[in-house]
Coordinates of C-alpha atoms and ligand atoms in Angstrom, one line a residue:
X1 CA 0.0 0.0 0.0
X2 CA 1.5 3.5 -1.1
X3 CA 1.5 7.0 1.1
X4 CA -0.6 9.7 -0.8
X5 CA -0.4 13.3 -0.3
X6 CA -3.1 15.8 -1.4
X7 CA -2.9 19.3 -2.3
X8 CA -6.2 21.2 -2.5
X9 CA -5.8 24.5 -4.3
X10 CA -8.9 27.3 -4.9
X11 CA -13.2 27.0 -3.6
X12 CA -14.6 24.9 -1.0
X13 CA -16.4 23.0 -3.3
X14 CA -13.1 22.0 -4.8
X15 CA -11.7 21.3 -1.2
X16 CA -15.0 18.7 -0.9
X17 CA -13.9 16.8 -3.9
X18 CA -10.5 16.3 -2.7
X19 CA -11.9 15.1 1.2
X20 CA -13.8 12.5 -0.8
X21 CA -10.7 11.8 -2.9
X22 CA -8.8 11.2 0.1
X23 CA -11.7 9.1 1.5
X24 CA -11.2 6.8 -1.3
X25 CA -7.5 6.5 -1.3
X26 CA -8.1 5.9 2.2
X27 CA -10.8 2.9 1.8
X28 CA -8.5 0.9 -0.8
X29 CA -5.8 0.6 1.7
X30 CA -3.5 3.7 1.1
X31 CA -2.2 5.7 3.5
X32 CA -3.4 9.2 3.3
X33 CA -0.8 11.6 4.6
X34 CA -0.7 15.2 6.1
X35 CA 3.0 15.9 4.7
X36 CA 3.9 15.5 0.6
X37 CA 7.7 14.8 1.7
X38 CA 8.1 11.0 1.5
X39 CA 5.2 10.6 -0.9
X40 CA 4.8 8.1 -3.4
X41 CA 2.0 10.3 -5.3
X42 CA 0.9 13.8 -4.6
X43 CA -2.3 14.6 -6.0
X44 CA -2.6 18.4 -6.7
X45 CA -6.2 19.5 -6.9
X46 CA -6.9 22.3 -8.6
X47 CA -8.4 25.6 -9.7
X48 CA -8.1 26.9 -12.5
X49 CA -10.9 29.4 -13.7
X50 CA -9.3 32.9 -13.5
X51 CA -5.5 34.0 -14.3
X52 CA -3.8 33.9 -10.6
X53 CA -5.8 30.8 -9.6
X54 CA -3.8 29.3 -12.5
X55 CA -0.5 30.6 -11.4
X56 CA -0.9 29.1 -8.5
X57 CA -1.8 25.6 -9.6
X58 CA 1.5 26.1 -11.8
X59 CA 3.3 27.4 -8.6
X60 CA 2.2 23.9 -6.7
X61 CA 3.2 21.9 -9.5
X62 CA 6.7 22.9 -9.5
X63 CA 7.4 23.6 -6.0
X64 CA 6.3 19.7 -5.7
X65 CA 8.1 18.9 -8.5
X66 CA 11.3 20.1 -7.1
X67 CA 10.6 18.0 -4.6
X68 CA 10.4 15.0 -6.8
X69 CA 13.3 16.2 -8.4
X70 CA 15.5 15.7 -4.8
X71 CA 14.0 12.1 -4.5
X72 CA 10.9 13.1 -2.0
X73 CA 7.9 12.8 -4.0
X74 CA 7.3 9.5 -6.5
X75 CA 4.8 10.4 -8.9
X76 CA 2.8 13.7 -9.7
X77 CA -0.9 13.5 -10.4
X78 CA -2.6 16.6 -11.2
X79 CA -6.5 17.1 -10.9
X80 CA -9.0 19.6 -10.6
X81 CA -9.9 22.4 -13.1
X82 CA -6.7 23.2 -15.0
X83 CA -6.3 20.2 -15.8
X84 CA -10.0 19.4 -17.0
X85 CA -9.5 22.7 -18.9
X86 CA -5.7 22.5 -20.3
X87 CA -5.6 18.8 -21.1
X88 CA -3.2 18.7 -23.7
X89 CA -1.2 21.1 -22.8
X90 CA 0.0 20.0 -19.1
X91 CA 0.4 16.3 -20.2
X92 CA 3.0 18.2 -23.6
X93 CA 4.2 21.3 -21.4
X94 CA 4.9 19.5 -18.2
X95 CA 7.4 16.5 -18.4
X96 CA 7.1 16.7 -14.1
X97 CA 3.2 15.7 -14.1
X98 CA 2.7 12.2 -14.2
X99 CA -0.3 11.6 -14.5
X100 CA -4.2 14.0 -15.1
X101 CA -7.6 13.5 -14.5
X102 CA -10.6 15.5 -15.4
X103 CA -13.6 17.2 -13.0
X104 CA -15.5 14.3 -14.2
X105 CA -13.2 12.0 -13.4
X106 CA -12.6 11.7 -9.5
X107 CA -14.5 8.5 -9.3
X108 CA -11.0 7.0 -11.1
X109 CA -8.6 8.2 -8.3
X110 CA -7.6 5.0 -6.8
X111 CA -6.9 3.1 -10.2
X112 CA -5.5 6.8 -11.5
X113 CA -2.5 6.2 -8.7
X114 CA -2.5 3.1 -8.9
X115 CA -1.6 2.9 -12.6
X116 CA 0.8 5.6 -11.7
X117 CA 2.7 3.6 -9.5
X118 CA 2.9 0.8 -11.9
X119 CA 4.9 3.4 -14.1
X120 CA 1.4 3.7 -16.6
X121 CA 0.8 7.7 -17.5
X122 CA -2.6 8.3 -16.9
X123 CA -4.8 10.4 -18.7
X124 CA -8.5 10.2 -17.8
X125 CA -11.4 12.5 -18.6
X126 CA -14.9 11.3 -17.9
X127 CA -18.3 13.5 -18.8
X128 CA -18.7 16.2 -17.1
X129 CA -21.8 16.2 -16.5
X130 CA -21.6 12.7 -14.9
X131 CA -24.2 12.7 -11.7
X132 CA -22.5 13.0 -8.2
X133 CA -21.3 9.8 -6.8
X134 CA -21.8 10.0 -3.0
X135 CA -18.8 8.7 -0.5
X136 CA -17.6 9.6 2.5
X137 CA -14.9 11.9 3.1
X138 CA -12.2 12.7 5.1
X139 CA -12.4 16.4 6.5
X140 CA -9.6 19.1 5.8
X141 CA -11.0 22.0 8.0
X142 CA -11.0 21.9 11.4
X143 CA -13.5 19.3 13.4
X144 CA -16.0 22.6 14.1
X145 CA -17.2 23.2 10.5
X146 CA -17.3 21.8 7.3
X147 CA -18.3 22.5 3.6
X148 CA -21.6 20.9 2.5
X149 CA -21.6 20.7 -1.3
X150 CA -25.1 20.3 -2.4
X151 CA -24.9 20.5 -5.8
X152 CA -21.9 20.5 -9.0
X153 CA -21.8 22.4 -12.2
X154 CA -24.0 25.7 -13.1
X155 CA -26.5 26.3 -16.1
X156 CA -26.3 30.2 -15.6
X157 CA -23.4 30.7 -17.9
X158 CA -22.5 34.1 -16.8
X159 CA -20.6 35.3 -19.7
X160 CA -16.7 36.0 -18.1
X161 CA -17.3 32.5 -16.4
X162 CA -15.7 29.3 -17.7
X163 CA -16.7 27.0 -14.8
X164 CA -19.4 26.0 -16.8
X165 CA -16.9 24.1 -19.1
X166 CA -15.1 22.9 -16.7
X167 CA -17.9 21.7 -14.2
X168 CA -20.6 20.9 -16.5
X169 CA -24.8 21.4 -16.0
X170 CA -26.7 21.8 -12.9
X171 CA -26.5 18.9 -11.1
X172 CA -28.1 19.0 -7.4
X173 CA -27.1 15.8 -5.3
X174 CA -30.5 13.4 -4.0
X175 CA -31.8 15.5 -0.8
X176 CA -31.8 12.2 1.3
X177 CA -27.8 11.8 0.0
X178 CA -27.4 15.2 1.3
X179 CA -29.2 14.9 4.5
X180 CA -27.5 11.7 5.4
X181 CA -23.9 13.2 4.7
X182 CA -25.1 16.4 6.9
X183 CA -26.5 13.6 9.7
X184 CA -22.6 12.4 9.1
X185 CA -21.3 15.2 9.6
X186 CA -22.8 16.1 12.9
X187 CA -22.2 13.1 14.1
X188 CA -18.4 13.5 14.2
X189 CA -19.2 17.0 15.7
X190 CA -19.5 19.5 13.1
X191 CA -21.0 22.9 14.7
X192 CA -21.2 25.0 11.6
X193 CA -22.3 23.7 8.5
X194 CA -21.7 25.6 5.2
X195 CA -23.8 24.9 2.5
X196 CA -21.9 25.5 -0.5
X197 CA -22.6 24.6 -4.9
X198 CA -21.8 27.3 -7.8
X199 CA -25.1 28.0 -7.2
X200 CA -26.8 26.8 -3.9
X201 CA -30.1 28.9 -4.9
X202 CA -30.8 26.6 -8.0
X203 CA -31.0 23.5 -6.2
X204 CA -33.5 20.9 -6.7
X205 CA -34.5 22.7 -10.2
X206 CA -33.3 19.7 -12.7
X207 CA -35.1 17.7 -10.7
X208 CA -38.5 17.0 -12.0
X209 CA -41.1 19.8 -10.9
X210 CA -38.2 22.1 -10.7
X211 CA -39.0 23.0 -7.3
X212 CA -36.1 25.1 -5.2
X213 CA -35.7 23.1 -2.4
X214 CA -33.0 25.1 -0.6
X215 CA -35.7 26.4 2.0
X216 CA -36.4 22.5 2.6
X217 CA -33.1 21.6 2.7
X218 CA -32.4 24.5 5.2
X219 CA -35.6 23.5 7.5
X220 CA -34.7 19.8 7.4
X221 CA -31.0 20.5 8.1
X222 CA -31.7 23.0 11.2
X223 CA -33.5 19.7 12.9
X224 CA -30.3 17.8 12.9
X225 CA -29.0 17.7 16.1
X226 CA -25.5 19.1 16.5
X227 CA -25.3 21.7 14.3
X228 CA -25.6 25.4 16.1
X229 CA -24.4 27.3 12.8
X230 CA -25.8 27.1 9.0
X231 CA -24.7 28.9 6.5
X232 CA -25.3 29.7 3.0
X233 CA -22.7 30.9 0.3
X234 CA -23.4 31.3 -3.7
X235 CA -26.7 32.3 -3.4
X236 CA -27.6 33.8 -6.9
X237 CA -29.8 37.2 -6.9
X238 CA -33.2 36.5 -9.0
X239 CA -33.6 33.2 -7.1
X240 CA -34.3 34.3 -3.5
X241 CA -37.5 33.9 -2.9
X242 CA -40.1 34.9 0.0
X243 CA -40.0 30.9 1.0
X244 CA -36.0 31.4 1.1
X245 CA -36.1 34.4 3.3
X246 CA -38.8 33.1 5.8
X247 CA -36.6 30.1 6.4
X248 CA -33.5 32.3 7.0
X249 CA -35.4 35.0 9.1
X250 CA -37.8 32.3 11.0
X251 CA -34.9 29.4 11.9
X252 CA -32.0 30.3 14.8
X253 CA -29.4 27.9 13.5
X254 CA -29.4 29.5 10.0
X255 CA -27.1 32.7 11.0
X256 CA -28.1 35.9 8.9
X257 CA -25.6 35.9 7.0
X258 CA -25.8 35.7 3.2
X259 CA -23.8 35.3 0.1
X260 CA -24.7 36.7 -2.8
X261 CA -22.1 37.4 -5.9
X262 CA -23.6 40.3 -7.7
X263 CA -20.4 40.9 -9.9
X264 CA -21.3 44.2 -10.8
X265 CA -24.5 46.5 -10.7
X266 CA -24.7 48.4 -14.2
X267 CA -27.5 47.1 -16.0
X268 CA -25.8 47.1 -19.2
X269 CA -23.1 45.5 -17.9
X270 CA -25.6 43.0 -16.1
X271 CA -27.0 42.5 -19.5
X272 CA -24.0 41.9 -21.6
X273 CA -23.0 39.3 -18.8
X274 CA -25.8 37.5 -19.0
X275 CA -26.6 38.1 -15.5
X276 CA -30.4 38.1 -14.9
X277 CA -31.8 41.7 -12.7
X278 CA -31.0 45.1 -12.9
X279 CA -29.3 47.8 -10.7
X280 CA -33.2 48.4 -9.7
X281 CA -33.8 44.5 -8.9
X282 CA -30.6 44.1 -6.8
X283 CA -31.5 48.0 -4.7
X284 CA -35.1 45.9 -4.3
X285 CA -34.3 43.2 -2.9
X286 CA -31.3 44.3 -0.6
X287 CA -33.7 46.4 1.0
X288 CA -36.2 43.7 1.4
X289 CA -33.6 41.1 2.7
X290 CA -32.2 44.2 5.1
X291 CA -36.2 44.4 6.3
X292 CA -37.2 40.9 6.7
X293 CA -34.0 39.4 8.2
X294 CA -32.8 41.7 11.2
X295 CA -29.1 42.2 11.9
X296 CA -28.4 40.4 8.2
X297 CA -24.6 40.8 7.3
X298 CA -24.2 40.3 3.3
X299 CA -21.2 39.3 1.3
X300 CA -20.6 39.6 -2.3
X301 CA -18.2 39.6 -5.0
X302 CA -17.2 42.3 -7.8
X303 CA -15.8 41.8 -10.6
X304 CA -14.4 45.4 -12.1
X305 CA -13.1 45.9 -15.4
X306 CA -15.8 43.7 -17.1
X307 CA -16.4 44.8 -20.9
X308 CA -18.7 47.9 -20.8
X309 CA -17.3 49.3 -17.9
X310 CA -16.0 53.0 -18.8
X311 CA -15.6 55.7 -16.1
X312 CA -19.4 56.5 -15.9
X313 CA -19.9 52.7 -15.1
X314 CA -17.1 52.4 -12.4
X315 CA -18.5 55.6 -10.7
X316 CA -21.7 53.7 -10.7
X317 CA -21.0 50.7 -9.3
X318 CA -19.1 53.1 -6.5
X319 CA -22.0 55.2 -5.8
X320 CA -23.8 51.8 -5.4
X321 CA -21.6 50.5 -3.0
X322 CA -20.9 53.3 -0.5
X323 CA -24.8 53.6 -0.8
X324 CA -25.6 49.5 -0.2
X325 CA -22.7 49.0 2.5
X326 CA -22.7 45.4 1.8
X327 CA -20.5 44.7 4.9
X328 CA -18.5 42.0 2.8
X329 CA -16.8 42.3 -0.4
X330 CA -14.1 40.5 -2.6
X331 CA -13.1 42.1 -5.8
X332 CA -11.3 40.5 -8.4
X333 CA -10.1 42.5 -11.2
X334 CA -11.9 41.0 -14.9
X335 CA -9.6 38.3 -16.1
X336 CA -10.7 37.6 -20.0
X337 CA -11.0 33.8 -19.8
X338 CA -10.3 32.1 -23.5
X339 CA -13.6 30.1 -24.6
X340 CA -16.1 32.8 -22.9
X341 CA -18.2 34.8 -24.7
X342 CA -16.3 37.7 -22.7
X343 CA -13.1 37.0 -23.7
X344 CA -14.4 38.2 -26.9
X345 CA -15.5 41.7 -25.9
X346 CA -14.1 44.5 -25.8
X347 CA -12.6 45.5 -22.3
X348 CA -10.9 48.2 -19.9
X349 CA -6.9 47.2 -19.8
X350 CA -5.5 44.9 -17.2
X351 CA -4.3 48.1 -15.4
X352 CA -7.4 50.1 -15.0
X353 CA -9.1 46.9 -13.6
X354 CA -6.7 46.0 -11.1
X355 CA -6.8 50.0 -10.0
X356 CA -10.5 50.0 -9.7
X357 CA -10.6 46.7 -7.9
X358 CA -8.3 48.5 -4.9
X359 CA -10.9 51.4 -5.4
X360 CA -13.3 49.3 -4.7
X361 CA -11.3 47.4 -1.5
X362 CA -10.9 50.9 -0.4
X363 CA -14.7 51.5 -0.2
X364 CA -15.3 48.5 1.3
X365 CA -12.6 48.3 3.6
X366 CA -14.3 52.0 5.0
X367 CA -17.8 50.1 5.1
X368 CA -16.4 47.5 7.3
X369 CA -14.1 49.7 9.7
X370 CA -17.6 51.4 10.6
X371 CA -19.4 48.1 11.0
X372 CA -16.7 46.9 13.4
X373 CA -16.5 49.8 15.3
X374 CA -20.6 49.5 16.1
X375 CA -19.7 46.3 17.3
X376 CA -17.2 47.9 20.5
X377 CA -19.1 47.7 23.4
X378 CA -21.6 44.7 22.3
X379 CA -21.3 41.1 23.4
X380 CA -21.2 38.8 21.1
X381 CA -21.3 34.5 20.5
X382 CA -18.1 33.7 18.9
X383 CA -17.4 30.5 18.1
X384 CA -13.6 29.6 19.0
X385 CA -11.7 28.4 15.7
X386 CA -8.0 28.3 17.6
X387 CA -4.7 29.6 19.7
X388 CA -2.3 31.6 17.6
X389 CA 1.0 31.1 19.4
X390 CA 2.2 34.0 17.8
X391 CA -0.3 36.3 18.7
X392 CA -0.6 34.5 22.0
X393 CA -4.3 34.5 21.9
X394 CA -7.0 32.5 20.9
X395 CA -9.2 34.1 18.0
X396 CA -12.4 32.4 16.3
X397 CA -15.5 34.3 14.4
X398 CA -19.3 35.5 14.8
X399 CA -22.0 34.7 12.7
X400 CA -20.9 37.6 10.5
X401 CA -17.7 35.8 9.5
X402 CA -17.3 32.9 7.0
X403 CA -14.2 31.0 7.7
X404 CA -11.0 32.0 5.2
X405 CA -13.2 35.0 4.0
X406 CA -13.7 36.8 6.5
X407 CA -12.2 38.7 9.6
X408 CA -11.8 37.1 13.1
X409 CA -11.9 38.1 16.6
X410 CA -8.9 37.8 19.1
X411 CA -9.9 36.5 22.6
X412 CA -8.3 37.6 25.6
X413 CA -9.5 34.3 28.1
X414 CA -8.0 33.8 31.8
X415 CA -8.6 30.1 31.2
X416 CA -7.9 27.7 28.4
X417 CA -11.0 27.8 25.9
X418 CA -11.5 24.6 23.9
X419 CA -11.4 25.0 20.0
X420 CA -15.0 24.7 18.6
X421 CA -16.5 26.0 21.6
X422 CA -19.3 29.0 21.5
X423 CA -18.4 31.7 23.9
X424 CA -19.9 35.2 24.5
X425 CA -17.0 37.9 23.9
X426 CA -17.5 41.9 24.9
X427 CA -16.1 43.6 22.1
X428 CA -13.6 45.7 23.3
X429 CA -11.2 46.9 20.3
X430 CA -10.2 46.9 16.1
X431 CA -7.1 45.3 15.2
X432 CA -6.2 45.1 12.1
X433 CA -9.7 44.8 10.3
X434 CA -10.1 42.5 12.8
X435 CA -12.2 42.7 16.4
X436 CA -11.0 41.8 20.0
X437 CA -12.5 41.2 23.1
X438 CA -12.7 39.4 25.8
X439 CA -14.7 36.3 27.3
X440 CA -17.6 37.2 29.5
X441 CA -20.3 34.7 31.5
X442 CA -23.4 34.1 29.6
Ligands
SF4_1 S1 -23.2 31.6 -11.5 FE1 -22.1 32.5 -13.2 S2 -20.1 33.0 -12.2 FE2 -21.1 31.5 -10.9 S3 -20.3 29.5 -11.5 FE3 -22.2 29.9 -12.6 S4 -21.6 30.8 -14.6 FE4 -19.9 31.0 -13.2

């Protein structure tokens, strides 16, 4: 039996498919390790829908292959989205990879390495649009919380997004499959689940009736025992509904805390994207989502720099922002993706993107300084995530923070706290972006 390292590289939803990877490897007798060093394969799972997510999956293949190089790593097997998207090429470009598999492929991973360690290339790309096939897995994030993936590919076909090609159509997993991982999952003591897809709005709709059955999902999951945090990420615009928002404002383990990538707000813009609603739609229902779900903390993403987006545009989506205070933001500069309909467009340069995506950091960064310092002086559940030796303190999040998103909190505690314990922490300072505090009694 062989030792098998993993590398996980960009989303959650990616970091599910190489648990259940692992889970495999692990059921036919491998040993699955923590450390690449000493590896006979390292499997390298990765992103590879935007420019720097692909850097780094190139920066990961070296850097291990270096290591194969000194004699510490056997055989390199690279899987994920680059190499569902860049077949050819990694197999002819890079002598150091051993061995690809496609999205649609992960079912293959244990007779993938094992061909690899009989000295057989392997090169193996199943439909992507083949249905999930359910397994266990084995978890990568802390014992507190974990990703559930409800769902794989997306039919929305935004037009700067190549995930589509790479993940294939809409595909939501069997509720009871998804109920029964979730019962799993508590089980082994999961607090906060994460529901997670491209698009977690759109499940149950290519099932026949095309009901959503997120707000089912959501009700069933809140009456598993063991979970005290739900959370919802990828939730797209134009499919929350009133049933959505009652479940979210009516049920205490859902936290109010929302996802929802908007990518940009000019209508035009929308338009040419392919995004369904309007600068009107989105200004409709924050408002509504702000009114019917108190103390609701939204995320999003931006993309700026998208073709169609001249000065006027950019000042738009500014004025929208600093009007909307969406208390969390990423934005990516545009990144024109070959094979989208975008890539074809005509589009602001490189530069002017990457300048108006710090703009737009700037103006969010503002937003969230204020929202932090309305917490000072509140006390707050915080549920504890770990001790930074450094630091010399323990830190962990509230139900406004997703985990590797979003800020923390630093607690100052006289006595040991255990990791994945819920405490109540007086907000007492800003550090960094981040809050402190310390621990007081219930
Ligand atoms: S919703 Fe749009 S951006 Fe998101 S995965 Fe689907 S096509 Fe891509």
């Amino acid at each position: 039996m062989a030792k098998i390292g993993f590398i996980s590289l960009g989303c959650a939803k990616n970091q599910v498919d190489c648990e259940r990877m692992m889970y495999r490897v692990q059921e036919a007798g491998h040993t699955v390790c923590a450390a690449v060093a000493g590896c006979d394969v390292v499997v390298i799972n990765t992103c590879g829908f935007i420019d720097s997510a692909k850097a780094e999956a190139i920066d990961s293949i070296l850097q291990t292959a270096a290591l194969k190089d000194q004699g510490l790593v056997g055989k390199i097997l690279v899987t994920g989205c680059l190499s569902q998207r860049y077949q050819e090429e990694i197999l002819k470009e890079m002598p150091e990879v051993d061995g690809i598999l496609g999205t649609g492929s992960y079912t293959e991973i244990v007779p993938a390495i094992e061909n690899l360690l009989k000295e057989t290339t392997v090169s193996e790309f199943g439909s992507i649009d083949t249905p999930e096939q359910e397994t266990g897995r084995i978890l990568t994030t802390p014992e507190h919380y974990a990703y559930l993936k409800i769902a794989e590919g997306c039919d929305n076909r935004c037009a700067y997004c190549i995930i589509p090609y790479l993940r294939g159509k809409y595909r939501s997993r069997p509720l009871d499959n998804v109920l029964y991982e979730a019962r799993m999952l508590a089980d082994s003591g999961v607090k906060e689940l994460i529901v997670v897809a491209q698009d977690t709005s759109r499940y149950g709709t290519d099932f026949p009736g095309h009901k959503r059955l997120l707000p089912e999902l959501l009700r069933q999951l809140c009456r598993i025992d063991g979970f005290h945090w739900i959370r919802v990420h990828y939730v797209y615009p134009d499919e929350i509904d009133d049933e959505l928002i009652d479940v979210i404002a009516s049920e205490p383990k859902i936290v109010k805390y929302l996802d929802i990538p908007i990518q940009h707000c000019n209508s035009d813009i929308l338009k040419r994207m392919n995004r369904r609603g309007d600068r009107a739609f989105l200004e409709a229902l924050f408002a509504k989502l702000r009114q019917r779900i108190p103390g609701l903390v939204l995320r999003t993403s931006i993309i700026t720099g998208l073709p169609g987006e001249g000065e006027a545009e950019f000042a738009e989506l500014c004025e929208f922002l600093r009007e909307q205070r969406l208390e969390r933001a990423g934005a990516f500069p545009f990144s024109p993706e070959e094979g989208t309909p975008a890539a074809k467009m005509e589009y602001p340069d490189a530069s002017v993107a990457q300048a108006r995506a710090e703009m737009v950091e700037t103006i969010q960064s503002g937003i969230m300084e204020d929202h932090n310092s309305a917490m000072i002086g509140k006390t707050v559940e915080v549920l504890v995530d770990g001790y930074d030796e450094e630091y010399g303190q323990y830190f962990g999040r509230t139900y406004a923070d997703s985990p590797e998103v979003d800020g923390k909190v630093w607690i100052a505690a006289e006595e040991p706290v255990s990791e994945g314990s819920f405490v109540m922490v007086r907000i007492d300072g800003i550090l960094d972006g981040d809050l402190s505090g310390y621990i007081v009694e219930e």
